Coordinates of C-alpha atoms in Angstrom, one line a residue:
X1 CA -106.7 -5.0 30.3
X2 CA -104.0 -6.0 32.7
X3 CA -103.8 -9.4 31.0
X4 CA -103.4 -7.8 27.6
X5 CA -100.7 -5.5 28.9
X6 CA -98.8 -8.4 30.4
X7 CA -98.9 -10.3 27.2
X8 CA -97.7 -7.4 25.2
X9 CA -94.7 -6.8 27.5
X10 CA -93.7 -10.5 27.2
X11 CA -93.8 -10.1 23.4
X12 CA -91.5 -7.1 23.6
X13 CA -89.0 -8.9 25.8
X14 CA -89.0 -11.9 23.4
X15 CA -88.5 -9.6 20.4
X16 CA -85.6 -7.8 22.1
X17 CA -83.9 -11.1 22.9
X18 CA -84.2 -12.2 19.3
X19 CA -83.0 -8.9 18.0
X20 CA -80.1 -9.1 20.4
X21 CA -79.2 -12.6 19.2
X22 CA -79.5 -11.5 15.5
X23 CA -77.2 -8.5 16.1
X24 CA -74.6 -10.8 17.8
X25 CA -74.8 -13.2 14.8
X26 CA -74.4 -10.4 12.3
X27 CA -71.5 -9.0 14.3
X28 CA -69.8 -12.4 14.3
X29 CA -70.2 -12.9 10.6
X30 CA -69.0 -9.3 9.9
X31 CA -65.8 -9.7 12.0
X32 CA -65.0 -13.1 10.6
X33 CA -65.2 -14.8 14.1
X34 CA -67.4 -17.7 15.2
X35 CA -70.9 -16.8 16.5
X36 CA -70.4 -17.7 20.1
X37 CA -73.1 -15.4 21.5
X38 CA -75.8 -16.5 19.0
X39 CA -76.3 -20.0 20.5
X40 CA -79.8 -20.5 21.9
X41 CA -81.0 -22.9 24.7
X42 CA -83.5 -25.6 23.9
X43 CA -86.2 -24.0 25.9
X44 CA -87.4 -20.4 25.8
X45 CA -86.8 -19.8 29.4
X46 CA -85.1 -16.4 30.1
X47 CA -83.7 -17.7 33.4
X48 CA -81.0 -15.4 34.8
X49 CA -78.8 -18.3 35.6
X50 CA -78.6 -19.5 32.0
X51 CA -78.1 -15.9 30.8
X52 CA -75.2 -15.5 33.2
X53 CA -73.8 -18.8 31.9
X54 CA -73.6 -17.5 28.4
X55 CA -71.8 -14.4 29.7
X56 CA -69.2 -16.5 31.5
X57 CA -68.5 -18.5 28.3
X58 CA -68.3 -15.2 26.5
X59 CA -65.5 -14.1 28.8
X60 CA -63.6 -17.4 28.5
X61 CA -63.5 -17.2 24.6
X62 CA -60.3 -14.9 24.3
X63 CA -58.1 -18.0 24.7
X64 CA -59.5 -19.4 21.4
X65 CA -59.4 -16.0 19.8
X66 CA -55.7 -15.6 20.7
X67 CA -54.8 -18.7 18.7
X68 CA -56.8 -17.5 15.8
X69 CA -55.3 -14.0 16.0
X70 CA -51.8 -15.6 15.8
X71 CA -52.8 -17.5 12.6
X72 CA -54.2 -14.4 11.2
X73 CA -51.1 -12.4 12.2
X74 CA -48.8 -14.9 10.5
X75 CA -50.9 -14.9 7.3
X76 CA -50.8 -11.2 7.3
X77 CA -47.0 -11.1 7.5
X78 CA -46.8 -13.4 4.5
X79 CA -49.2 -11.3 2.5
X80 CA -47.4 -8.2 3.6
X81 CA -44.0 -9.5 2.5
X82 CA -45.4 -10.7 -0.8
X83 CA -46.9 -7.3 -1.4
X84 CA -43.5 -5.7 -0.9
X85 CA -41.5 -8.2 -2.9
X86 CA -43.8 -8.3 -5.8
X87 CA -43.4 -4.6 -6.4
X88 CA -39.6 -4.3 -6.0
X89 CA -37.5 -3.1 -8.8
X90 CA -35.3 -6.3 -8.6
X91 CA -36.8 -8.0 -11.5
X92 CA -35.9 -11.6 -10.5
X93 CA -37.4 -11.4 -7.0
X94 CA -40.6 -9.7 -8.2
X95 CA -41.1 -12.4 -10.8
X96 CA -40.5 -15.2 -8.3
X97 CA -43.3 -13.8 -6.2
X98 CA -45.7 -12.9 -9.0
X99 CA -45.5 -16.1 -11.0
X100 CA -48.2 -18.6 -10.0
X101 CA -46.9 -21.6 -12.0
X102 CA -44.1 -23.5 -10.0
X103 CA -42.1 -24.1 -13.2
X104 CA -41.7 -20.4 -13.9
X105 CA -41.0 -19.7 -10.2
X106 CA -38.2 -22.3 -10.3
X107 CA -36.7 -20.9 -13.5
X108 CA -36.6 -17.4 -12.1
X109 CA -35.1 -18.7 -8.8
X110 CA -32.4 -20.5 -10.7
X111 CA -31.6 -17.4 -12.8
X112 CA -31.4 -15.3 -9.7
X113 CA -29.1 -17.8 -7.9
X114 CA -26.7 -18.0 -10.9
X115 CA -26.6 -14.2 -11.2
X116 CA -26.1 -13.8 -7.4
X117 CA -23.1 -16.3 -7.5
X118 CA -21.6 -14.4 -10.5
X119 CA -22.1 -11.1 -8.7
X120 CA -20.3 -12.4 -5.5
X121 CA -17.4 -13.8 -7.5
X122 CA -17.0 -10.5 -9.5
X123 CA -17.2 -8.4 -6.3
X124 CA -14.6 -10.5 -4.7
X125 CA -12.3 -10.1 -7.6
X126 CA -12.8 -6.3 -7.7
X127 CA -12.2 -6.0 -3.9
X128 CA -9.1 -8.1 -4.1
X129 CA -7.7 -5.9 -6.9
X130 CA -8.5 -2.7 -5.1
X131 CA -7.1 -3.7 -1.7
X132 CA -3.8 -4.9 -3.4
X133 CA -3.1 -1.2 -4.2
X134 CA -1.9 -1.6 -7.8
X135 CA 0.3 1.1 -9.1
X136 CA 0.8 2.7 -12.6
X137 CA 3.3 5.1 -13.8
X138 CA 3.2 8.3 -16.0
X139 CA 6.2 9.4 -17.9
X140 CA 6.6 13.2 -18.5
X141 CA 9.4 14.8 -20.5
X142 CA 10.6 18.3 -19.8
X143 CA 13.4 20.4 -21.2
X144 CA 15.0 22.4 -18.4
X145 CA 18.4 22.7 -16.8
X146 CA 19.0 20.6 -13.7
X147 CA 21.6 20.3 -10.9
X148 CA 24.9 18.7 -11.9
X149 CA 25.2 15.5 -10.0
X150 CA 27.9 14.4 -7.6
X151 CA 30.7 12.3 -9.3
X152 CA 32.8 9.9 -7.1
X153 CA 36.0 8.3 -8.4
X154 CA 38.0 5.6 -6.6
X155 CA 41.2 3.8 -7.5
X156 CA 40.8 0.0 -7.7
X157 CA 43.8 -0.2 -5.4
X158 CA 42.9 0.7 -1.8
X159 CA 46.4 1.1 -0.3
X160 CA 49.7 2.1 -1.7
X161 CA 52.5 -0.4 -1.1
X162 CA 55.1 2.3 -0.1
X163 CA 52.7 3.8 2.4
X164 CA 51.8 0.5 4.1
X165 CA 55.4 -0.1 5.1
X166 CA 55.4 3.4 6.7
X167 CA 52.0 3.7 8.4
X168 CA 50.6 0.2 8.5
X169 CA 50.4 -1.9 11.6
X170 CA 52.6 -5.0 11.8
X171 CA 49.8 -7.4 11.1
X172 CA 48.8 -5.6 7.9
X173 CA 52.5 -5.4 6.8
X174 CA 53.0 -9.1 7.3
X175 CA 49.8 -9.8 5.4
X176 CA 50.9 -7.7 2.4
X177 CA 54.4 -9.3 2.5
X178 CA 52.9 -12.7 2.6
X179 CA 50.8 -12.0 -0.5
X180 CA 53.9 -10.9 -2.4
X181 CA 56.0 -14.0 -1.5
X182 CA 53.3 -16.6 -1.8
X183 CA 53.8 -19.2 -4.5
X184 CA 50.7 -19.2 -6.7
X185 CA 52.2 -21.6 -9.4
X186 CA 50.9 -24.6 -7.5
X187 CA 47.5 -25.9 -8.8
X188 CA 44.9 -25.3 -6.1
X189 CA 42.2 -27.6 -7.5
X190 CA 39.6 -24.9 -7.9
X191 CA 40.1 -23.3 -4.5
X192 CA 41.7 -20.1 -5.8
X193 CA 38.4 -18.1 -5.8
X194 CA 37.7 -19.2 -2.2
X195 CA 41.2 -18.2 -1.3
X196 CA 40.7 -14.7 -2.7
X197 CA 37.5 -14.3 -0.7
X198 CA 39.3 -15.4 2.5
X199 CA 42.1 -12.9 1.7
X200 CA 39.6 -10.1 1.3
X201 CA 37.8 -10.9 4.5
X202 CA 41.1 -10.9 6.4
X203 CA 42.2 -7.6 4.7
X204 CA 38.9 -6.0 5.8
X205 CA 39.5 -7.1 9.3
X206 CA 43.0 -5.7 9.4
X207 CA 41.9 -2.4 7.8
X208 CA 39.2 -2.0 10.5
X209 CA 41.9 -2.0 13.1
X210 CA 43.4 1.2 11.7
X211 CA 42.3 4.7 12.5
X212 CA 40.8 6.8 9.6
X213 CA 43.9 9.0 9.7
X214 CA 46.2 6.0 9.2
X215 CA 44.0 4.7 6.3
X216 CA 44.1 8.2 4.6
X217 CA 47.9 8.3 4.8
X218 CA 48.2 4.8 3.3
X219 CA 45.6 5.5 0.6
X220 CA 45.8 7.7 -2.5
X221 CA 45.9 11.4 -2.0
X222 CA 43.9 13.7 -4.3
X223 CA 47.1 15.1 -5.7
X224 CA 48.3 11.6 -6.5
X225 CA 45.2 10.4 -8.3
X226 CA 43.8 13.6 -10.0
X227 CA 46.3 15.2 -12.3
X228 CA 44.0 17.6 -14.2
X229 CA 40.5 18.8 -13.5
X230 CA 38.2 21.3 -15.2
X231 CA 34.5 22.0 -15.0
X232 CA 32.6 24.1 -17.5
X233 CA 35.9 25.3 -19.0
X234 CA 37.3 26.4 -15.6
X235 CA 40.0 24.7 -13.5
X236 CA 38.8 23.0 -10.3
X237 CA 40.9 22.3 -7.2
X238 CA 40.7 20.5 -3.9
X239 CA 38.0 22.6 -2.5
X240 CA 35.6 21.2 -5.0
X241 CA 36.2 17.6 -3.7
X242 CA 35.4 15.7 -0.6
X243 CA 37.1 12.5 0.5
X244 CA 35.5 9.3 1.9
X245 CA 36.8 5.9 3.0
X246 CA 35.7 2.5 1.8
X247 CA 37.0 -0.9 2.7
X248 CA 37.3 -2.1 -0.9
X249 CA 38.6 1.0 -2.7
X250 CA 40.2 3.0 0.1
X251 CA 40.1 6.7 -0.4
X252 CA 37.4 8.0 -2.8
X253 CA 37.0 11.6 -4.0
X254 CA 33.7 13.2 -4.8
X255 CA 33.2 16.2 -7.0
X256 CA 30.3 18.4 -6.0
X257 CA 29.8 16.2 -2.9
X258 CA 27.7 16.9 0.2
X259 CA 30.8 17.7 2.2
X260 CA 32.6 19.9 -0.3
X261 CA 32.7 23.6 -0.3
X262 CA 30.1 23.6 -3.2
X263 CA 27.5 22.0 -1.0
X264 CA 24.5 24.2 -0.5
X265 CA 25.2 26.0 -3.8
X266 CA 23.9 23.7 -6.5
X267 CA 25.7 23.7 -9.9
X268 CA 23.3 23.9 -12.8
X269 CA 24.4 21.5 -15.6
X270 CA 24.4 22.7 -19.2
X271 CA 24.3 20.7 -22.3
X272 CA 27.5 19.6 -24.1
X273 CA 31.0 18.3 -23.3
X274 CA 32.4 21.8 -22.9
X275 CA 30.2 22.3 -19.9
X276 CA 31.0 19.0 -18.3
X277 CA 33.6 17.6 -15.9
X278 CA 37.0 16.5 -17.4
X279 CA 39.5 14.6 -15.2
X280 CA 42.9 13.2 -16.0
X281 CA 43.7 10.4 -13.5
X282 CA 46.9 8.6 -12.6
X283 CA 46.7 5.0 -11.4
X284 CA 50.3 4.4 -10.3
X285 CA 50.4 0.7 -11.1
X286 CA 53.7 0.3 -9.3
X287 CA 51.8 1.0 -6.0
X288 CA 49.3 -1.7 -6.5
X289 CA 49.2 -4.5 -4.0
X290 CA 50.8 -7.5 -5.7
X291 CA 48.9 -10.7 -6.0
X292 CA 45.8 -9.1 -4.5
X293 CA 44.2 -6.5 -6.9
X294 CA 42.9 -8.3 -9.9
X295 CA 42.2 -5.3 -12.2
X296 CA 43.4 -1.8 -12.7
X297 CA 41.1 1.2 -13.4
X298 CA 38.8 3.7 -11.7
X299 CA 35.4 3.0 -10.1
X300 CA 32.9 5.8 -10.9
X301 CA 29.6 6.5 -9.2
X302 CA 27.3 9.3 -10.4
X303 CA 24.7 10.1 -7.8
X304 CA 22.3 12.8 -6.7
X305 CA 23.7 16.0 -5.3
X306 CA 23.8 15.9 -1.5
X307 CA 23.7 12.1 -1.2
X308 CA 26.3 9.6 -0.2
X309 CA 28.3 7.6 -2.7
X310 CA 28.3 3.8 -2.6
X311 CA 31.0 2.7 -5.1
X312 CA 31.2 -0.7 -3.5
X313 CA 27.6 -1.6 -4.5
X314 CA 26.8 0.7 -7.4
X315 CA 28.6 2.5 -10.2
X316 CA 30.9 1.3 -13.1
X317 CA 34.6 1.0 -13.9
X318 CA 36.5 2.7 -16.6
X319 CA 39.8 1.3 -17.9
X320 CA 43.1 3.0 -18.3
X321 CA 44.5 4.1 -21.7
X322 CA 41.2 5.4 -23.0
X323 CA 39.1 8.5 -22.9
X324 CA 35.8 7.5 -21.4
X325 CA 32.9 9.8 -22.3
X326 CA 29.7 9.6 -20.2
X327 CA 26.7 11.5 -21.4
X328 CA 24.0 11.5 -18.7
X329 CA 20.4 12.6 -18.4
X330 CA 18.2 13.0 -15.4
X331 CA 15.4 10.7 -14.4
X332 CA 13.2 11.9 -11.5
X333 CA 10.9 9.4 -9.7
X334 CA 7.9 10.3 -7.6
X335 CA 6.3 7.5 -5.5
X336 CA 3.0 7.3 -3.7
X337 CA 3.3 7.7 0.1
X338 CA 1.0 6.2 2.7
X339 CA -1.7 5.0 3.0
X340 CA -1.8 3.7 -0.6
X341 CA 2.0 3.5 -1.0
X342 CA 5.1 2.7 0.9
X343 CA 8.0 5.2 0.6
X344 CA 10.1 7.4 2.8
X345 CA 9.6 11.1 2.6
X346 CA 13.1 11.8 4.0
X347 CA 11.8 14.4 6.6
X348 CA 14.3 14.9 9.3
X349 CA 16.9 12.5 7.8
X350 CA 19.0 15.3 6.3
X351 CA 19.0 17.3 9.6
X352 CA 20.0 14.2 11.6
X353 CA 22.7 12.8 9.4
X354 CA 23.8 15.6 7.1
X355 CA 23.0 13.8 3.8
X356 CA 19.9 12.9 1.8
X357 CA 17.9 9.8 2.4
X358 CA 18.5 7.0 -0.1
X359 CA 17.8 3.3 0.1
X360 CA 21.5 2.4 0.3
X361 CA 22.0 5.0 3.1
X362 CA 19.2 3.5 5.1
X363 CA 20.6 0.0 4.6
X364 CA 24.0 1.0 5.8
X365 CA 22.6 2.8 8.8
X366 CA 20.7 -0.3 9.7
X367 CA 23.8 -2.5 9.4
X368 CA 25.9 -0.3 11.6
X369 CA 23.2 0.2 14.0
X370 CA 23.1 -3.6 14.4
X371 CA 26.9 -3.5 14.9
X372 CA 26.4 -1.0 17.6
X373 CA 23.8 -3.1 19.4
X374 CA 25.5 -6.5 19.0
X375 CA 29.2 -5.5 19.3
X376 CA 28.9 -2.4 21.5
X377 CA 31.3 -0.4 19.3
X378 CA 31.4 1.3 15.9
X379 CA 33.4 0.7 12.7
X380 CA 36.0 3.4 12.3
X381 CA 36.1 2.6 8.5
X382 CA 32.5 3.9 8.3
X383 CA 32.5 6.5 11.0
X384 CA 30.2 8.8 8.9
X385 CA 27.3 6.5 9.8
X386 CA 27.9 7.0 13.5
X387 CA 27.9 10.8 13.6
X388 CA 25.3 10.7 16.5
X389 CA 27.0 7.9 18.4
X390 CA 30.8 8.5 18.3
X391 CA 30.7 10.6 21.4
X392 CA 29.2 7.7 23.4
X393 CA 30.8 4.7 21.7
X394 CA 34.3 3.4 21.3
X395 CA 35.7 2.1 18.0
X396 CA 35.9 -1.7 17.4
X397 CA 39.5 -2.6 18.4
X398 CA 39.6 -5.8 20.4
X399 CA 39.7 -9.2 18.7
X400 CA 36.3 -10.1 20.0
X401 CA 34.8 -6.8 18.7
X402 CA 36.4 -7.1 15.3
X403 CA 35.1 -10.7 15.0
X404 CA 31.6 -9.5 15.9
X405 CA 31.9 -6.7 13.3
X406 CA 33.0 -9.1 10.5
X407 CA 30.3 -11.6 11.4
X408 CA 27.6 -8.9 11.3
X409 CA 28.8 -7.6 8.0
X410 CA 28.9 -11.1 6.6
X411 CA 25.4 -11.8 7.7
X412 CA 24.3 -8.6 6.0
X413 CA 26.0 -9.7 2.7
X414 CA 24.1 -13.0 3.0
X415 CA 20.8 -11.2 3.3
X416 CA 20.2 -12.2 6.9
X417 CA 19.9 -8.6 8.1
X418 CA 16.3 -7.5 8.0
X419 CA 15.9 -3.8 7.7
X420 CA 12.7 -1.8 7.4
X421 CA 14.1 0.4 4.6
X422 CA 11.8 1.9 2.0
X423 CA 12.5 3.7 -1.3
X424 CA 12.5 7.5 -1.2
X425 CA 9.3 9.2 -2.2
X426 CA 11.3 11.6 -4.4
X427 CA 14.5 10.3 -6.1
X428 CA 16.8 11.4 -8.9
X429 CA 18.6 8.9 -11.0
X430 CA 21.0 9.5 -13.8
X431 CA 21.0 7.4 -17.0
X432 CA 24.1 7.6 -19.1
X433 CA 25.7 6.5 -22.3
X434 CA 29.3 5.4 -22.2
X435 CA 31.8 5.5 -25.0
X436 CA 35.5 4.8 -25.3
X437 CA 38.2 6.2 -27.5
X438 CA 41.9 5.7 -27.6
X439 CA 43.8 8.3 -25.5
X440 CA 46.1 9.9 -25.9
X441 CA 46.8 10.0 -29.6
X442 CA 50.4 10.0 -30.9
X443 CA 50.2 13.6 -31.9
X444 CA 48.8 14.7 -28.5
X445 CA 51.1 12.6 -26.3
X446 CA 54.0 15.0 -26.2
X447 CA 51.8 18.0 -25.2
X448 CA 50.0 15.9 -22.6
X449 CA 53.2 14.8 -20.9
X450 CA 54.6 18.3 -21.0
X451 CA 51.5 19.6 -19.1
X452 CA 51.5 16.7 -16.6
X453 CA 55.2 17.0 -15.7
X454 CA 54.5 20.5 -14.4
X455 CA 51.8 19.2 -12.2
X456 CA 53.4 16.0 -11.0
X457 CA 57.1 15.4 -11.6
X458 CA 56.7 11.7 -11.1
X459 CA 54.9 11.5 -14.4
X460 CA 58.1 12.4 -16.2
X461 CA 59.2 8.8 -15.8
X462 CA 56.4 7.7 -18.1
X463 CA 57.9 9.6 -20.9
X464 CA 60.9 7.4 -20.9
X465 CA 58.8 4.2 -20.9
X466 CA 57.0 2.6 -23.8
X467 CA 53.7 4.0 -25.1
X468 CA 51.8 1.0 -23.7
X469 CA 53.3 1.5 -20.2
X470 CA 52.2 5.1 -20.2
X471 CA 48.7 4.3 -21.3
X472 CA 48.3 1.7 -18.6
X473 CA 48.8 4.3 -16.0
X474 CA 46.6 7.1 -17.4
X475 CA 43.0 7.7 -18.3
X476 CA 40.8 10.5 -19.2
X477 CA 37.2 10.8 -17.9
X478 CA 34.6 13.2 -19.3
X479 CA 31.2 13.5 -17.6
X480 CA 28.7 15.9 -19.3
X481 CA 25.0 16.5 -19.7
X482 CA 23.7 14.8 -22.8
X483 CA 20.7 17.0 -23.5
X484 CA 18.7 18.9 -20.9
X485 CA 15.7 16.7 -21.4
X486 CA 14.6 15.3 -18.0
X487 CA 12.4 12.2 -17.7
X488 CA 9.9 12.5 -14.9
X489 CA 8.3 9.2 -13.7
X490 CA 5.2 9.7 -11.6
X491 CA 3.7 6.8 -9.7
X492 CA 0.0 6.9 -9.1
X493 CA -2.8 4.7 -7.9
X494 CA -3.9 2.4 -10.8
X495 CA -7.3 1.5 -9.3
X496 CA -8.8 4.4 -7.4
X497 CA -11.9 4.4 -5.2
X498 CA -14.0 6.0 -8.0
X499 CA -13.1 3.2 -10.4
X500 CA -13.8 0.6 -7.7
X501 CA -17.3 2.0 -7.0
X502 CA -18.1 2.3 -10.7
X503 CA -17.2 -1.3 -11.2
X504 CA -19.3 -2.4 -8.2
X505 CA -22.3 -0.5 -9.6
X506 CA -21.7 -2.0 -13.1
X507 CA -21.6 -5.5 -11.7
X508 CA -24.7 -5.1 -9.6
X509 CA -26.6 -3.5 -12.4
X510 CA -25.5 -6.1 -15.0
X511 CA -26.3 -9.3 -13.0
X512 CA -29.1 -8.1 -10.6
X513 CA -30.5 -4.9 -12.0
X514 CA -29.5 -3.2 -8.8
X515 CA -29.0 0.6 -8.6
X516 CA -28.7 3.3 -6.0
X517 CA -32.4 3.9 -6.1
X518 CA -32.9 0.2 -5.5
X519 CA -31.0 0.6 -2.3
X520 CA -33.3 3.4 -1.1
X521 CA -36.2 1.2 -2.0
X522 CA -34.8 -1.6 0.2
X523 CA -34.3 0.9 3.0
X524 CA -37.9 1.9 2.8
X525 CA -39.1 -1.7 2.7
X526 CA -36.9 -2.5 5.8
X527 CA -38.4 0.5 7.7
X528 CA -42.0 -0.7 6.8
X529 CA -41.2 -4.2 8.0
X530 CA -39.8 -3.0 11.3
X531 CA -42.8 -0.8 11.8
X532 CA -45.1 -3.7 11.1
X533 CA -43.3 -6.0 13.5
X534 CA -43.4 -3.3 16.2
X535 CA -47.1 -2.9 15.8
X536 CA -47.0 0.7 14.4
X537 CA -48.8 -0.3 11.2
X538 CA -51.3 -3.1 10.3
X539 CA -52.1 -4.8 7.0
X540 CA -55.3 -5.9 5.3
X541 CA -56.1 -6.5 1.6
X542 CA -58.5 -4.5 -0.4
X543 CA -61.0 -7.4 -0.4
X544 CA -61.2 -7.3 3.4
X545 CA -61.7 -3.6 3.3
X546 CA -64.5 -3.9 0.8
X547 CA -66.5 -6.5 2.8
X548 CA -67.8 -4.0 5.5
X549 CA -68.9 -1.7 2.7
X550 CA -70.9 -4.4 1.0
X551 CA -72.5 -5.4 4.2
X552 CA -73.5 -1.8 4.8
X553 CA -75.2 -1.6 1.3
X554 CA -77.2 -4.8 2.0
X555 CA -78.8 -3.6 5.1
X556 CA -79.2 0.1 5.6
X557 CA -81.3 -0.3 8.7
X558 CA -78.3 -1.8 10.7
X559 CA -75.6 0.5 9.4
X560 CA -74.7 2.1 12.7
X561 CA -74.8 -1.1 14.7
X562 CA -72.6 -3.0 12.3
X563 CA -70.0 -0.3 12.2
X564 CA -69.9 -0.4 15.9
X565 CA -69.6 -4.2 15.8
X566 CA -66.7 -4.1 13.2
X567 CA -64.9 -1.5 15.3
X568 CA -65.3 -3.7 18.4
X569 CA -63.9 -6.8 16.7
X570 CA -60.9 -4.8 15.3
X571 CA -60.1 -3.6 18.8
X572 CA -60.3 -7.1 20.1
X573 CA -57.8 -8.3 17.4
X574 CA -55.2 -5.5 17.6
X575 CA -55.9 -3.6 20.8
X576 CA -55.6 -0.4 18.9
X577 CA -57.9 1.9 16.9
X578 CA -57.3 2.5 13.2
X579 CA -56.6 6.2 12.8
X580 CA -55.5 6.4 9.1
X581 CA -55.5 4.1 6.1
X582 CA -52.7 4.4 3.5
X583 CA -52.3 2.4 0.3
X584 CA -48.8 1.1 -0.5
X585 CA -47.5 0.4 -4.1
X586 CA -50.9 0.9 -5.8
X587 CA -54.1 -0.8 -4.9
X588 CA -52.9 -4.2 -3.8
X589 CA -52.0 -3.9 -0.1
X590 CA -53.4 -1.5 2.4
X591 CA -51.4 -0.3 5.4
X592 CA -53.2 0.8 8.6
X593 CA -51.2 3.2 10.8
X594 CA -52.2 2.7 14.4
X595 CA -51.8 5.0 17.4
X596 CA -51.9 3.8 21.0

């Protein structure tokens, strides 16, 4: 009995060893790993030393499994990216991945590359256009009364000869006397124009050495220049005018100017000549500086109410012996300010200087600020630009200061003066139509001279002269509103941000089939890739998931043991336990979400 029991126990031990080896082999086949534990020794000895040797080899195997795990990991990444790209809504990329034939893959890759190049080129062109800040204008017409502008008139002759001999400094008197006695009959071989420019520069220098009071005395007085004045059918007088000094034209008179009594109370212009400004002006040709002033007439500048006049750079001239009618209309301009535009809003400028901001005013302020910095003085001929500095500065008087002043002004005329001046954001311009008619007529001449003699007795001498001599000294100026239609020019951004984004979307959709939803799809794919690389999710194909199920159907008796073996092999590969299985983009890839 004892012998039989011993034999039966040996058989049970042998069967257990065989079943153990079979289970290890099945486990190795199921997990896809080599059957390391299924190797048998040549003899059937169950010696403990040999069994321990197999266990030692079993513990040393992870070095080989780590290399195989790396290969499996890289293959899974490729399969994972193929699964994502093959289901993207970008048609070219999905077709490159899906197509198995290399010819079709190449054709789709070429098509995608060409479309990508065209997309980049078009996006560059759109971006260049947008960031160049193109502008467009809208013109609106409105019928409403507007403020009557300021009208500045200047005689072409800056100084009267008789007054220079009384109030002029000796240098100026000698210069004027030299002009009168100089022999101009000698041919100058084309240097006459240069000589005139040199004379004007010398004249400006001599004038700058006189005080404003001296220049006003030597220039024309309002009563000398303006014989008759009426506005809207009512007589106007000196309180409606302000005076300013210029180097080229001397004393200038501005109707409805920023310094006049009417300032702060805008005058509403009405349509028609009867509601306009009518001036009768007397030139006094006998007071013109001989051999110096090339033309006779009146310089006229029509500008916005409250702004400075710049007759030396803008405006037009009207000749004597005619009635000059000027029909004007308003043109308002609105420009875009920062960040999409560059204009000056004029804030604080009126409070600091007393007149409205204009581009010419900014340029002149820049010029005379440069004179202040370089020469250490201010130009008395343009003292209005130094309203904030006259208390701390002295006028330019010495020879060195005057030379510095003239050199700075000359540099400005040559364009060497760099000023950061911008156009105003809101500006009013006046367009006009000018017409001439002979004035006065023969039938009106007697009445005209009768009225003028009462105003200025000196005009009585014209009655005894010829009709041509009388007309050479007189002119009539009519400035009126030619229709109350105002033209409003509004500047706006031609290529706004909504147009820019729409063109970008159209370009991406045309060449690449890209939309906003495609962008969300790419964000989702990027998140999945990052999660995969961080080990938060794993990837297997459906075929790999079906293999354990097929194995389970083939052998119902080892169901529990094989599930345990599969779980052990997965833990060896990933070090994590699969907690949930999700399917991404249909039935192709399967994503395993892991938890530590």
